[in-house]
């Protein structure tokens, strides 16, 4: 069964460093998302991406964050200068269509645990 | 602003019991509602998706209902098993918001053998 994959599973970085989190969405999906979950808190939406453009972003997704689909399979989240409060589990998700019928179910990857020291 | 709440925060039941998890949301203008399972330190597994026009969805021992007008959804688990132990999350998608899911805080379920 097709699944969303993410690498690395765990990333440790120093405050102020840049990190890139990678995701391979399900191959026929057109919509891509990043969410994060700080330990003990709710899963929070960061950004959605379609047709090589950001569709929507949250207040969390400030200028330190960027997303890119560098090729036909990968979807990346970059944090330019990490802060301690960026420590969280980051989830990538994808869906086949945005709103059409039953095909808008979002499928999540296993997550990347980011630890900022 | 849409708020999603799940009650209870934690639930412990003996194996074999039928149980109900609750999810409520403040704004009824939703497009759909999705239930997920999350195992400790792991990703989210989609269990059921209910469109706003539907009243319920079933998958195996799971049945999810939706009452949009009252802002409620329930996840019914029949004949619970220890393997059902996990955190269960509900999330809603609002109209005219590019795919964004708004999550509840989850119900941590423990099924004792």
PDB file of C-alpha atoms in Angstrom:
ATOM      1  CA  UNK A   1       0.000   0.000   0.000  1.00  0.00           C
ATOM      2  CA  UNK A   2       1.402   3.423  -0.943  1.00  0.00           C
ATOM      3  CA  UNK A   3       2.603   5.516   1.977  1.00  0.00           C
ATOM      4  CA  UNK A   4       4.166   8.850   2.770  1.00  0.00           C
ATOM      5  CA  UNK A   5       7.813   8.567   3.810  1.00  0.00           C
ATOM      6  CA  UNK A   6       9.956  11.069   5.702  1.00  0.00           C
ATOM      7  CA  UNK A   7      13.674  11.429   6.335  1.00  0.00           C
ATOM      8  CA  UNK A   8      15.431  11.654   8.670  1.00  0.00           C
ATOM      9  CA  UNK A   9      13.430  10.074  11.469  1.00  0.00           C
ATOM     10  CA  UNK A  10      15.341  12.151  14.018  1.00  0.00           C
ATOM     11  CA  UNK A  11      17.365  15.334  13.497  1.00  0.00           C
ATOM     12  CA  UNK A  12      19.419  17.029  16.177  1.00  0.00           C
ATOM     13  CA  UNK A  13      20.733  20.504  15.448  1.00  0.00           C
ATOM     14  CA  UNK A  14      22.202  23.517  17.174  1.00  0.00           C
ATOM     15  CA  UNK A  15      20.180  26.682  17.587  1.00  0.00           C
ATOM     16  CA  UNK A  16      20.660  28.983  14.612  1.00  0.00           C
ATOM     17  CA  UNK A  17      21.468  26.190  12.174  1.00  0.00           C
ATOM     18  CA  UNK A  18      19.474  25.451   9.036  1.00  0.00           C
ATOM     19  CA  UNK A  19      17.635  22.163   8.705  1.00  0.00           C
ATOM     20  CA  UNK A  20      15.856  20.541   5.786  1.00  0.00           C
ATOM     21  CA  UNK A  21      13.223  17.930   6.426  1.00  0.00           C
ATOM     22  CA  UNK A  22      12.370  15.665   3.532  1.00  0.00           C
ATOM     23  CA  UNK A  23       9.183  13.935   2.507  1.00  0.00           C
ATOM     24  CA  UNK A  24       8.150  11.697  -0.361  1.00  0.00           C
ATOM     25  CA  UNK A  25       4.358  11.998  -0.769  1.00  0.00           C
ATOM     26  CA  UNK A  26       2.197   9.275  -2.287  1.00  0.00           C
ATOM     27  CA  UNK A  27       2.939   9.291  -5.995  1.00  0.00           C
ATOM     28  CA  UNK A  28      -0.440  10.261  -7.486  1.00  0.00           C
ATOM     29  CA  UNK A  29      -1.213  12.885  -4.853  1.00  0.00           C
ATOM     30  CA  UNK A  30      -1.342  16.538  -5.795  1.00  0.00           C
ATOM     31  CA  UNK A  31      -1.637  18.328  -2.455  1.00  0.00           C
ATOM     32  CA  UNK A  32       1.057  18.396   0.189  1.00  0.00           C
ATOM     33  CA  UNK A  33       1.100  19.587   3.763  1.00  0.00           C
ATOM     34  CA  UNK A  34       3.370  20.073   6.738  1.00  0.00           C
ATOM     35  CA  UNK A  35       2.140  19.869  10.318  1.00  0.00           C
ATOM     36  CA  UNK A  36       4.007  19.854  13.593  1.00  0.00           C
ATOM     37  CA  UNK A  37       3.349  18.537  17.066  1.00  0.00           C
ATOM     38  CA  UNK A  38       5.197  19.939  20.031  1.00  0.00           C
ATOM     39  CA  UNK A  39       5.480  17.326  22.771  1.00  0.00           C
ATOM     40  CA  UNK A  40       2.218  17.052  24.678  1.00  0.00           C
ATOM     41  CA  UNK A  41       0.385  19.524  22.432  1.00  0.00           C
ATOM     42  CA  UNK A  42      -2.047  19.357  19.542  1.00  0.00           C
ATOM     43  CA  UNK A  43      -1.002  18.697  15.974  1.00  0.00           C
ATOM     44  CA  UNK A  44      -0.761  22.125  14.289  1.00  0.00           C
ATOM     45  CA  UNK A  45      -1.038  22.997  10.613  1.00  0.00           C
ATOM     46  CA  UNK A  46       1.952  24.775   9.072  1.00  0.00           C
ATOM     47  CA  UNK A  47       1.450  24.971   5.322  1.00  0.00           C
ATOM     48  CA  UNK A  48      -0.300  23.475   2.324  1.00  0.00           C
ATOM     49  CA  UNK A  49       1.196  23.328  -1.169  1.00  0.00           C
ATOM     50  CA  UNK A  50      -0.298  22.719  -4.591  1.00  0.00           C
ATOM     51  CA  UNK A  51       0.913  23.264  -8.137  1.00  0.00           C
ATOM     52  CA  UNK A  52       4.272  24.545  -6.901  1.00  0.00           C
ATOM     53  CA  UNK A  53       2.699  27.228  -4.784  1.00  0.00           C
ATOM     54  CA  UNK A  54       1.755  27.677  -1.152  1.00  0.00           C
ATOM     55  CA  UNK A  55      -2.045  27.409  -0.867  1.00  0.00           C
ATOM     56  CA  UNK A  56      -2.309  28.398   2.759  1.00  0.00           C
ATOM     57  CA  UNK A  57       0.033  28.947   5.691  1.00  0.00           C
ATOM     58  CA  UNK A  58      -0.420  29.422   9.393  1.00  0.00           C
ATOM     59  CA  UNK A  59       0.935  32.157  11.650  1.00  0.00           C
ATOM     60  CA  UNK A  60       3.668  29.739  12.697  1.00  0.00           C
ATOM     61  CA  UNK A  61       4.987  29.574   9.133  1.00  0.00           C
ATOM     62  CA  UNK A  62       6.994  32.784   9.190  1.00  0.00           C
ATOM     63  CA  UNK A  63       9.953  33.901   7.078  1.00  0.00           C
ATOM     64  CA  UNK A  64      12.183  31.314   8.727  1.00  0.00           C
ATOM     65  CA  UNK A  65      10.223  28.529   7.034  1.00  0.00           C
ATOM     66  CA  UNK A  66      10.076  27.598   3.375  1.00  0.00           C
ATOM     67  CA  UNK A  67       8.811  24.669   1.349  1.00  0.00           C
ATOM     68  CA  UNK A  68       9.870  23.322  -1.984  1.00  0.00           C
ATOM     69  CA  UNK A  69       9.121  20.528  -4.394  1.00  0.00           C
ATOM     70  CA  UNK A  70      12.569  20.240  -5.982  1.00  0.00           C
ATOM     71  CA  UNK A  71      11.654  17.333  -8.267  1.00  0.00           C
ATOM     72  CA  UNK A  72       8.722  15.104  -9.091  1.00  0.00           C
ATOM     73  CA  UNK A  73       8.838  13.124  -5.892  1.00  0.00           C
ATOM     74  CA  UNK A  74      10.272  15.085  -2.959  1.00  0.00           C
ATOM     75  CA  UNK A  75       8.681  17.775  -0.819  1.00  0.00           C
ATOM     76  CA  UNK A  76      10.892  19.610   1.646  1.00  0.00           C
ATOM     77  CA  UNK A  77      10.510  21.899   4.642  1.00  0.00           C
ATOM     78  CA  UNK A  78      13.428  24.193   5.403  1.00  0.00           C
ATOM     79  CA  UNK A  79      13.928  26.072   8.643  1.00  0.00           C
ATOM     80  CA  UNK A  80      16.598  28.695   8.063  1.00  0.00           C
ATOM     81  CA  UNK A  81      17.708  29.518  11.592  1.00  0.00           C
ATOM     82  CA  UNK A  82      16.328  27.091  14.126  1.00  0.00           C
ATOM     83  CA  UNK A  83      15.131  28.166  17.554  1.00  0.00           C
ATOM     84  CA  UNK A  84      14.690  26.089  20.696  1.00  0.00           C
ATOM     85  CA  UNK A  85      10.921  26.350  20.283  1.00  0.00           C
ATOM     86  CA  UNK A  86      11.119  24.679  16.855  1.00  0.00           C
ATOM     87  CA  UNK A  87      11.752  21.381  18.626  1.00  0.00           C
ATOM     88  CA  UNK A  88       8.801  19.201  17.666  1.00  0.00           C
ATOM     89  CA  UNK A  89       7.680  16.270  15.575  1.00  0.00           C
ATOM     90  CA  UNK A  90       7.145  17.411  12.000  1.00  0.00           C
ATOM     91  CA  UNK A  91       4.648  15.499   9.881  1.00  0.00           C
ATOM     92  CA  UNK A  92       4.295  15.583   6.135  1.00  0.00           C
ATOM     93  CA  UNK A  93       0.939  14.670   4.604  1.00  0.00           C
ATOM     94  CA  UNK A  94      -0.501  14.372   1.134  1.00  0.00           C
ATOM     95  CA  UNK A  95      -3.925  14.050  -0.449  1.00  0.00           C
ATOM     96  CA  UNK A  96      -5.146  13.142  -3.894  1.00  0.00           C
ATOM     97  CA  UNK A  97      -7.445  16.115  -4.282  1.00  0.00           C
ATOM     98  CA  UNK A  98      -8.361  19.114  -2.186  1.00  0.00           C
ATOM     99  CA  UNK A  99     -12.123  18.877  -1.955  1.00  0.00           C
ATOM    100  CA  UNK A 100     -13.411  16.455  -4.594  1.00  0.00           C
ATOM    101  CA  UNK A 101     -15.544  13.682  -3.118  1.00  0.00           C
ATOM    102  CA  UNK A 102     -13.813  10.945  -1.198  1.00  0.00           C
ATOM    103  CA  UNK A 103     -10.366  11.688  -2.512  1.00  0.00           C
ATOM    104  CA  UNK A 104      -9.437  14.392  -0.034  1.00  0.00           C
ATOM    105  CA  UNK A 105      -8.355  12.131   2.781  1.00  0.00           C
ATOM    106  CA  UNK A 106      -4.957  13.201   4.093  1.00  0.00           C
ATOM    107  CA  UNK A 107      -2.311  10.553   4.626  1.00  0.00           C
ATOM    108  CA  UNK A 108       0.492  11.263   7.042  1.00  0.00           C
ATOM    109  CA  UNK A 109       4.103  10.196   7.153  1.00  0.00           C
ATOM    110  CA  UNK A 110       5.825   8.788  10.254  1.00  0.00           C
ATOM    111  CA  UNK A 111       7.305  12.157  11.185  1.00  0.00           C
ATOM    112  CA  UNK A 112      10.730  13.674  11.782  1.00  0.00           C
ATOM    113  CA  UNK A 113      11.576  14.443  15.382  1.00  0.00           C
ATOM    114  CA  UNK A 114      13.539  17.705  15.395  1.00  0.00           C
ATOM    115  CA  UNK A 115      15.554  18.517  18.497  1.00  0.00           C
ATOM    116  CA  UNK A 116      17.131  21.967  18.698  1.00  0.00           C
ATOM    117  CA  UNK A 117      19.858  22.343  21.312  1.00  0.00           C
TER     118      UNK A 117
ATOM    119  CA  UNK B   1     -12.175  30.499  15.149  1.00  0.00           C
ATOM    120  CA  UNK B   2     -12.623  26.740  14.953  1.00  0.00           C
ATOM    121  CA  UNK B   3     -11.828  24.838  18.145  1.00  0.00           C
ATOM    122  CA  UNK B   4     -11.818  21.044  18.359  1.00  0.00           C
ATOM    123  CA  UNK B   5     -12.163  19.330  21.723  1.00  0.00           C
ATOM    124  CA  UNK B   6     -11.943  15.663  22.627  1.00  0.00           C
ATOM    125  CA  UNK B   7     -13.335  14.153  25.787  1.00  0.00           C
ATOM    126  CA  UNK B   8     -12.152  12.258  27.723  1.00  0.00           C
ATOM    127  CA  UNK B   9      -8.433  12.987  27.569  1.00  0.00           C
ATOM    128  CA  UNK B  10      -7.711   9.425  28.664  1.00  0.00           C
ATOM    129  CA  UNK B  11      -9.738   6.255  28.912  1.00  0.00           C
ATOM    130  CA  UNK B  12      -8.916   2.823  30.292  1.00  0.00           C
ATOM    131  CA  UNK B  13     -11.193  -0.137  29.586  1.00  0.00           C
ATOM    132  CA  UNK B  14     -11.009  -3.922  29.922  1.00  0.00           C
ATOM    133  CA  UNK B  15     -10.584  -5.982  26.788  1.00  0.00           C
ATOM    134  CA  UNK B  16     -13.813  -6.790  24.982  1.00  0.00           C
ATOM    135  CA  UNK B  17     -15.667  -3.672  26.025  1.00  0.00           C
ATOM    136  CA  UNK B  18     -17.410  -1.450  23.498  1.00  0.00           C
ATOM    137  CA  UNK B  19     -16.437   2.205  23.844  1.00  0.00           C
ATOM    138  CA  UNK B  20     -17.172   5.657  22.492  1.00  0.00           C
ATOM    139  CA  UNK B  21     -14.750   8.518  21.963  1.00  0.00           C
ATOM    140  CA  UNK B  22     -16.114  12.019  21.599  1.00  0.00           C
ATOM    141  CA  UNK B  23     -15.090  14.956  19.447  1.00  0.00           C
ATOM    142  CA  UNK B  24     -16.744  18.365  19.366  1.00  0.00           C
ATOM    143  CA  UNK B  25     -16.117  21.392  17.197  1.00  0.00           C
ATOM    144  CA  UNK B  26     -17.299  24.963  17.547  1.00  0.00           C
ATOM    145  CA  UNK B  27     -17.957  25.918  13.920  1.00  0.00           C
ATOM    146  CA  UNK B  28     -20.329  23.671  11.997  1.00  0.00           C
ATOM    147  CA  UNK B  29     -19.095  24.961   8.604  1.00  0.00           C
ATOM    148  CA  UNK B  30     -16.875  21.968   8.036  1.00  0.00           C
ATOM    149  CA  UNK B  31     -16.180  20.084   4.850  1.00  0.00           C
ATOM    150  CA  UNK B  32     -15.225  16.819   6.473  1.00  0.00           C
ATOM    151  CA  UNK B  33     -13.969  15.206   9.662  1.00  0.00           C
ATOM    152  CA  UNK B  34     -11.184  12.672   9.877  1.00  0.00           C
ATOM    153  CA  UNK B  35     -10.329  10.279  12.716  1.00  0.00           C
ATOM    154  CA  UNK B  36      -6.717   9.220  13.221  1.00  0.00           C
ATOM    155  CA  UNK B  37      -4.819   6.819  15.404  1.00  0.00           C
ATOM    156  CA  UNK B  38      -1.400   7.775  16.801  1.00  0.00           C
ATOM    157  CA  UNK B  39       0.890   5.271  18.478  1.00  0.00           C
ATOM    158  CA  UNK B  40       3.524   6.660  20.894  1.00  0.00           C
ATOM    159  CA  UNK B  41       6.267   8.476  19.009  1.00  0.00           C
ATOM    160  CA  UNK B  42       4.778   7.535  15.672  1.00  0.00           C
ATOM    161  CA  UNK B  43       2.859   9.108  12.829  1.00  0.00           C
ATOM    162  CA  UNK B  44      -0.871   9.456  12.298  1.00  0.00           C
ATOM    163  CA  UNK B  45      -2.824   6.630  10.716  1.00  0.00           C
ATOM    164  CA  UNK B  46      -6.072   7.650   9.064  1.00  0.00           C
ATOM    165  CA  UNK B  47      -8.984   5.554  10.312  1.00  0.00           C
ATOM    166  CA  UNK B  48     -12.122   7.108   8.864  1.00  0.00           C
ATOM    167  CA  UNK B  49     -13.143  10.147   6.868  1.00  0.00           C
ATOM    168  CA  UNK B  50     -16.699  11.469   7.073  1.00  0.00           C
ATOM    169  CA  UNK B  51     -17.880  14.032   4.561  1.00  0.00           C
ATOM    170  CA  UNK B  52     -20.147  16.783   5.884  1.00  0.00           C
ATOM    171  CA  UNK B  53     -23.080  15.308   3.949  1.00  0.00           C
ATOM    172  CA  UNK B  54     -22.679  11.915   5.627  1.00  0.00           C
ATOM    173  CA  UNK B  55     -23.988  10.751   8.985  1.00  0.00           C
ATOM    174  CA  UNK B  56     -21.623   7.849   9.567  1.00  0.00           C
ATOM    175  CA  UNK B  57     -18.806   5.722   8.234  1.00  0.00           C
ATOM    176  CA  UNK B  58     -17.786   2.195   9.163  1.00  0.00           C
ATOM    177  CA  UNK B  59     -14.549   0.284   8.888  1.00  0.00           C
ATOM    178  CA  UNK B  60     -14.353  -3.106  10.566  1.00  0.00           C
ATOM    179  CA  UNK B  61     -14.923  -2.644  14.306  1.00  0.00           C
ATOM    180  CA  UNK B  62     -14.906   1.135  13.972  1.00  0.00           C
ATOM    181  CA  UNK B  63     -17.929   3.313  13.378  1.00  0.00           C
ATOM    182  CA  UNK B  64     -17.758   7.097  13.227  1.00  0.00           C
ATOM    183  CA  UNK B  65     -20.805   9.335  13.305  1.00  0.00           C
ATOM    184  CA  UNK B  66     -21.169  13.009  12.510  1.00  0.00           C
ATOM    185  CA  UNK B  67     -23.806  15.481  13.656  1.00  0.00           C
ATOM    186  CA  UNK B  68     -22.684  18.651  11.979  1.00  0.00           C
ATOM    187  CA  UNK B  69     -25.452  20.864  13.308  1.00  0.00           C
ATOM    188  CA  UNK B  70     -24.549  20.099  16.910  1.00  0.00           C
ATOM    189  CA  UNK B  71     -20.811  20.101  16.245  1.00  0.00           C
ATOM    190  CA  UNK B  72     -20.205  16.529  17.378  1.00  0.00           C
ATOM    191  CA  UNK B  73     -18.633  13.328  16.175  1.00  0.00           C
ATOM    192  CA  UNK B  74     -18.204  10.018  17.919  1.00  0.00           C
ATOM    193  CA  UNK B  75     -15.901   7.105  17.239  1.00  0.00           C
ATOM    194  CA  UNK B  76     -17.356   3.800  18.368  1.00  0.00           C
ATOM    195  CA  UNK B  77     -14.959   0.890  18.847  1.00  0.00           C
ATOM    196  CA  UNK B  78     -16.584  -2.508  19.206  1.00  0.00           C
ATOM    197  CA  UNK B  79     -15.081  -5.401  21.140  1.00  0.00           C
ATOM    198  CA  UNK B  80     -11.929  -3.507  22.090  1.00  0.00           C
ATOM    199  CA  UNK B  81      -8.551  -5.289  22.008  1.00  0.00           C
ATOM    200  CA  UNK B  82      -5.197  -4.474  23.645  1.00  0.00           C
ATOM    201  CA  UNK B  83      -3.904  -3.636  20.169  1.00  0.00           C
ATOM    202  CA  UNK B  84      -6.386  -0.756  20.039  1.00  0.00           C
ATOM    203  CA  UNK B  85      -4.368   1.036  22.727  1.00  0.00           C
ATOM    204  CA  UNK B  86      -3.238   4.337  21.208  1.00  0.00           C
ATOM    205  CA  UNK B  87      -4.164   8.009  21.078  1.00  0.00           C
ATOM    206  CA  UNK B  88      -7.152   8.785  18.880  1.00  0.00           C
ATOM    207  CA  UNK B  89      -7.325  12.186  17.218  1.00  0.00           C
ATOM    208  CA  UNK B  90     -10.120  13.869  15.363  1.00  0.00           C
ATOM    209  CA  UNK B  91      -9.562  16.687  12.900  1.00  0.00           C
ATOM    210  CA  UNK B  92     -11.899  18.894  10.882  1.00  0.00           C
ATOM    211  CA  UNK B  93     -11.445  20.584   7.560  1.00  0.00           C
ATOM    212  CA  UNK B  94     -13.297  23.835   7.088  1.00  0.00           C
ATOM    213  CA  UNK B  95     -14.697  25.176   3.854  1.00  0.00           C
ATOM    214  CA  UNK B  96     -12.518  27.535   1.893  1.00  0.00           C
ATOM    215  CA  UNK B  97      -9.374  26.739   3.807  1.00  0.00           C
ATOM    216  CA  UNK B  98      -6.811  25.079   1.577  1.00  0.00           C
ATOM    217  CA  UNK B  99      -6.817  21.618   3.052  1.00  0.00           C
ATOM    218  CA  UNK B 100      -5.916  22.704   6.571  1.00  0.00           C
ATOM    219  CA  UNK B 101      -6.931  20.198   9.243  1.00  0.00           C
ATOM    220  CA  UNK B 102      -7.657  21.465  12.751  1.00  0.00           C
ATOM    221  CA  UNK B 103      -6.953  18.834  15.371  1.00  0.00           C
ATOM    222  CA  UNK B 104      -8.270  18.003  18.785  1.00  0.00           C
ATOM    223  CA  UNK B 105      -5.884  17.120  21.569  1.00  0.00           C
ATOM    224  CA  UNK B 106      -6.716  13.424  21.396  1.00  0.00           C
ATOM    225  CA  UNK B 107      -8.030  10.689  23.662  1.00  0.00           C
ATOM    226  CA  UNK B 108      -5.423   8.285  25.004  1.00  0.00           C
ATOM    227  CA  UNK B 109      -7.003   4.837  25.066  1.00  0.00           C
ATOM    228  CA  UNK B 110      -5.667   1.930  27.069  1.00  0.00           C
ATOM    229  CA  UNK B 111      -7.278  -1.495  26.654  1.00  0.00           C
ATOM    230  CA  UNK B 112      -6.297  -3.865  29.445  1.00  0.00           C
ATOM    231  CA  UNK B 113      -6.029  -7.636  28.764  1.00  0.00           C
TER     232      UNK B 113
END
